[in-house]
mmCIF file of C-alpha atoms in Angstrom:
data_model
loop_
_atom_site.group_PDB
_atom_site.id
_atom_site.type_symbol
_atom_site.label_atom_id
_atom_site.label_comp_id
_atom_site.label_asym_id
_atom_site.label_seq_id
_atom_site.Cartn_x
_atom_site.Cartn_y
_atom_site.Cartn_z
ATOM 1 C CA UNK A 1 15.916 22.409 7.178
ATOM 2 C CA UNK A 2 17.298 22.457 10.895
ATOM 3 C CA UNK A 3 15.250 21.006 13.682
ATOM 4 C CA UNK A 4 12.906 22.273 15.807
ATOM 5 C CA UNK A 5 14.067 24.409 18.164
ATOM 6 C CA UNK A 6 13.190 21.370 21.407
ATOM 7 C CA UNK A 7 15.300 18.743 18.778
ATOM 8 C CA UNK A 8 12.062 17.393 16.876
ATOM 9 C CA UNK A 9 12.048 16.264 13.535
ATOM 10 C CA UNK A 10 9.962 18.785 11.490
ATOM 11 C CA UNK A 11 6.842 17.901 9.881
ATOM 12 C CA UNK A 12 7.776 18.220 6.680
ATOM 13 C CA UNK A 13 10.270 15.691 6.744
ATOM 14 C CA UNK A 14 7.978 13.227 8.524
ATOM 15 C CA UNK A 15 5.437 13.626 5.367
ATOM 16 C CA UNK A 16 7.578 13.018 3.079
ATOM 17 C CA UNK A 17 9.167 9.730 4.504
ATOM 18 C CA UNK A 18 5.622 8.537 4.418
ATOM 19 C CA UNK A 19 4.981 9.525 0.979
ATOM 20 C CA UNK A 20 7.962 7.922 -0.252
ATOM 21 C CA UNK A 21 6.644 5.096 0.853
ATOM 22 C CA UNK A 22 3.609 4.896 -0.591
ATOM 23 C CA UNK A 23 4.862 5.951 -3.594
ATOM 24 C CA UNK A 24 7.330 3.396 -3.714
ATOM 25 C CA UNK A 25 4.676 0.495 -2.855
ATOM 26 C CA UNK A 26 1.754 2.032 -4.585
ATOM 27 C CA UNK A 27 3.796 2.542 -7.867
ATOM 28 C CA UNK A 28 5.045 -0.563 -8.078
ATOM 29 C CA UNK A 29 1.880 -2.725 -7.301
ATOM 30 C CA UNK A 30 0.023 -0.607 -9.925
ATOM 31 C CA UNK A 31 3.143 -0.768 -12.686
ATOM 32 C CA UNK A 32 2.493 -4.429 -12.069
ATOM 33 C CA UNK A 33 -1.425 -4.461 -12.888
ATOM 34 C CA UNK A 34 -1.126 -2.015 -15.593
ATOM 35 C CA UNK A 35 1.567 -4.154 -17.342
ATOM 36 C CA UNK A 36 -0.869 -7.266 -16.973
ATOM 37 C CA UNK A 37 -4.054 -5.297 -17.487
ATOM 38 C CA UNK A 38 -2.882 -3.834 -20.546
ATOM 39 C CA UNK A 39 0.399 -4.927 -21.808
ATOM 40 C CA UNK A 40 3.303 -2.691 -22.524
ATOM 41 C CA UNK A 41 2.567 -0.585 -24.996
ATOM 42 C CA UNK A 42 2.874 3.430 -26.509
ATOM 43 C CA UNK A 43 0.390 4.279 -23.633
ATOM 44 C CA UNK A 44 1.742 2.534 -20.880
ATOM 45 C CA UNK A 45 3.268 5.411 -18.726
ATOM 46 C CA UNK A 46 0.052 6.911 -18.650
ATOM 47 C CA UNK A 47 -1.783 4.673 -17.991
ATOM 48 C CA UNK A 48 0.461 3.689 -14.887
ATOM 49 C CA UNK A 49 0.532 6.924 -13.967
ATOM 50 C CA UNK A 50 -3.141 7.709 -13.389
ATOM 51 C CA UNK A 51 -3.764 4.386 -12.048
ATOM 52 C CA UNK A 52 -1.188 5.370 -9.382
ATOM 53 C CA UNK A 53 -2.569 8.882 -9.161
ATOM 54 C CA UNK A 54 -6.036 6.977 -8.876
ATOM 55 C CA UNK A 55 -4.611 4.838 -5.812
ATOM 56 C CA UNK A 56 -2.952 6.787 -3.761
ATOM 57 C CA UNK A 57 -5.965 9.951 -3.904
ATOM 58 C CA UNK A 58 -7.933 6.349 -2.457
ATOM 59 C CA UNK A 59 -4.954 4.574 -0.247
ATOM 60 C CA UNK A 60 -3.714 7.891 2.012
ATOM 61 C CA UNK A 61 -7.183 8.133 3.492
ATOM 62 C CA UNK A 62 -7.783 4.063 3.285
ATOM 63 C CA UNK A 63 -4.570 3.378 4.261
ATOM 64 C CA UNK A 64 -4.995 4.816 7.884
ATOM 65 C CA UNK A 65 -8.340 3.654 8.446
ATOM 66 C CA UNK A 66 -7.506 0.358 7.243
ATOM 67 C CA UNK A 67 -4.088 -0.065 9.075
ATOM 68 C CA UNK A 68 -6.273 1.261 12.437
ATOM 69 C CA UNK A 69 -8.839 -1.593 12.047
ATOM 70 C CA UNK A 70 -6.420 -4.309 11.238
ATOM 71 C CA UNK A 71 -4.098 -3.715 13.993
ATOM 72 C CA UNK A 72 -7.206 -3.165 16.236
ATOM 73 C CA UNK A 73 -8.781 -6.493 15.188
ATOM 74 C CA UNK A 74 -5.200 -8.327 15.623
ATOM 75 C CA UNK A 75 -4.353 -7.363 18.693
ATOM 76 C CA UNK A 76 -7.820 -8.581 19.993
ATOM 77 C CA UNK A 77 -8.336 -11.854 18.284
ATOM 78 C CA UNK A 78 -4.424 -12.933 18.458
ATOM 79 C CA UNK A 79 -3.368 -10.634 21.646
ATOM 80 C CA UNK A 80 -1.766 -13.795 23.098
ATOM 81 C CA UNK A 81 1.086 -14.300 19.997
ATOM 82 C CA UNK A 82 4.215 -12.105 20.690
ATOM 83 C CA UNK A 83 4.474 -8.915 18.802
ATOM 84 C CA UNK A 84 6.373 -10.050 15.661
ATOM 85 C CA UNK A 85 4.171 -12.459 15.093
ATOM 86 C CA UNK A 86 0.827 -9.900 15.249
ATOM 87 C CA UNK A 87 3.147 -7.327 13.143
ATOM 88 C CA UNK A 88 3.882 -10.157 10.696
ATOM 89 C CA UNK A 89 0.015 -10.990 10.821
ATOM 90 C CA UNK A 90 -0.873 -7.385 10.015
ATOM 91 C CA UNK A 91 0.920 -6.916 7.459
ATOM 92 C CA UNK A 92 -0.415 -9.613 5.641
ATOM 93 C CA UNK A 93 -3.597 -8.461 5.931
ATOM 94 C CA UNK A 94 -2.907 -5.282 5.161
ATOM 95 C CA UNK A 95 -1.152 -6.446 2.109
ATOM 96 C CA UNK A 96 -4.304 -8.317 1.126
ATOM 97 C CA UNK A 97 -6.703 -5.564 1.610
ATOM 98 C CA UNK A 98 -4.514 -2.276 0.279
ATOM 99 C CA UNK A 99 -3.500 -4.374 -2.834
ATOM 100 C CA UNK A 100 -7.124 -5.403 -3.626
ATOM 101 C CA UNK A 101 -8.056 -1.741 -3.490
ATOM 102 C CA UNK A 102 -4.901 -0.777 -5.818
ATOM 103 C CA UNK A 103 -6.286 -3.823 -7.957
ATOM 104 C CA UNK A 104 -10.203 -2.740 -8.332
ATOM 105 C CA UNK A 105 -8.777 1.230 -9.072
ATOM 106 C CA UNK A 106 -6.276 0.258 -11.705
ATOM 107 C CA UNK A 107 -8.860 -1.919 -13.222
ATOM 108 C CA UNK A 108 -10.990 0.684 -13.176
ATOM 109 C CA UNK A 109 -8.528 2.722 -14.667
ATOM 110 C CA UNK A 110 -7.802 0.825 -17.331
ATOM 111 C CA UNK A 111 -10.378 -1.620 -18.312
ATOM 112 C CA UNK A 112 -13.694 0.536 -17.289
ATOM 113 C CA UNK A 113 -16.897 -0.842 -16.428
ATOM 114 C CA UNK A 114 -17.959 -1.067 -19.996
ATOM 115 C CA UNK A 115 -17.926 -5.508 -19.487
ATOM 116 C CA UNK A 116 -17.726 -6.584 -15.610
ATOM 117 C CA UNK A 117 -16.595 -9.692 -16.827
ATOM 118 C CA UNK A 118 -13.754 -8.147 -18.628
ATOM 119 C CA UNK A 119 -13.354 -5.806 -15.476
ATOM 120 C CA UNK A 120 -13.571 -8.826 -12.774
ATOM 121 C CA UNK A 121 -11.186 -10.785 -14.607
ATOM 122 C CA UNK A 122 -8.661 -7.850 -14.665
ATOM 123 C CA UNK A 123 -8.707 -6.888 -10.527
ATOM 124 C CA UNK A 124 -8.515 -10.594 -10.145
ATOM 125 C CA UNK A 125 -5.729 -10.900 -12.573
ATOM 126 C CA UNK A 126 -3.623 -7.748 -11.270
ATOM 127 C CA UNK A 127 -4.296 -9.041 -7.632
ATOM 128 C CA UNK A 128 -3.064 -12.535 -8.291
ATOM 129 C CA UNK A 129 0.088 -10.950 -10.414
ATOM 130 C CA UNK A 130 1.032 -8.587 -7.947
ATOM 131 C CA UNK A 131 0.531 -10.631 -4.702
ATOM 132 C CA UNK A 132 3.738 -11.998 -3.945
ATOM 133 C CA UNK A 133 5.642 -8.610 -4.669
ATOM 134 C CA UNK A 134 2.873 -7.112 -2.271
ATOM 135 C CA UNK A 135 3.707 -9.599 0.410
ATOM 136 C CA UNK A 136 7.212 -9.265 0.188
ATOM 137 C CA UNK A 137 6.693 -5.491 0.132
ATOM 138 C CA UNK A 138 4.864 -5.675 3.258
ATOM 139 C CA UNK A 139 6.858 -8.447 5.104
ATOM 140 C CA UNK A 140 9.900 -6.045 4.261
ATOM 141 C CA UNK A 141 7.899 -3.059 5.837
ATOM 142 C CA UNK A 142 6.649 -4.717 8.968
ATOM 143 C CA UNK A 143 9.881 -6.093 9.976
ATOM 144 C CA UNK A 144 12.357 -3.935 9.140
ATOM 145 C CA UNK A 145 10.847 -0.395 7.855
ATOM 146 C CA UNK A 146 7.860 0.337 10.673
ATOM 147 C CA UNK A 147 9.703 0.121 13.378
ATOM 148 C CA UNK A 148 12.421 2.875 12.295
ATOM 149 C CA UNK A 149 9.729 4.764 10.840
ATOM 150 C CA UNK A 150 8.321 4.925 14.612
ATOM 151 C CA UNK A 151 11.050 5.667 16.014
ATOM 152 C CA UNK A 152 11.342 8.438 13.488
ATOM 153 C CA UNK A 153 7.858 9.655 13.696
ATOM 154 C CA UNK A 154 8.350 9.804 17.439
ATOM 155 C CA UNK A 155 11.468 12.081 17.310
#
């Protein structure tokens, strides 16, 4: 596809670099909690697949609300650190919060509500698993992804 006749990037192609990206973070924080919710097993790739179905039908919408608050509430309660250090700041909060929704709809997904214990103990458990590949997912994003992904969403 050629660009836009005033040398935009189409829309198309701005879509799709953000659904890569989801796809790549989504699908591997819920591989992650699927493998410890459940194990591997003859079931596993569906299972992973509809808990990442599941998460990203919830994180597109979430994921832009969320991001909007987070950088909103950064900028006012820490508007005197330099910018890296509020970009590093929201992503870790947005790490927290995005991964604890991925963790509560896998769960969901795969355990059910049939024993909230059971249930609890598997968000907590697919949180806790997955938190330092969501950190470094999102320290990785902040620092080196976002800003060429503005850039690009700006052309």
């Amino acid at each position: 596809m050629k660009p836009n006749f005033n040398g935009e990037t189409p829309v198309i192609f701005k879509v799709a670099a953000i659904l890569s990206i989801i796809s790549v973070m989504a699908g591997t924080l819920t591989c992650i909690m699927t493998l410890v919710n459940l194990g591997y097993g003859p079931h596993f790739i569906k299972n992973w697949l509809s808990s990442f179905a599941l998460a990203v039908c919830i994180l597109v919408p979430a994921g832009y609300l969320v991001m909007s608050i987070v950088n909103l509430l950064v900028e006012r309660l820490f508007s005197a650190l330099p910018p890296l250090k509020k970009n590093i700041l929201a992503g870790v909060f947005m790490a927290i919060v995005m991964e604890s929704i991925m963790a509560v709809s896998t769960a969901a997904n795969t355990i059910g509500f049939t024993d909230l214990n059971v249930f609890f103990q598997a968000v907590f458990d697919g949180f806790i698993t997955a938190l330092p590949v969501g950190l470094v997912l999102s320290l990785v994003m902040t620092l080196t992804i976002k800003p060429k992904l503005e850039q690009f969403m700006a052309s």
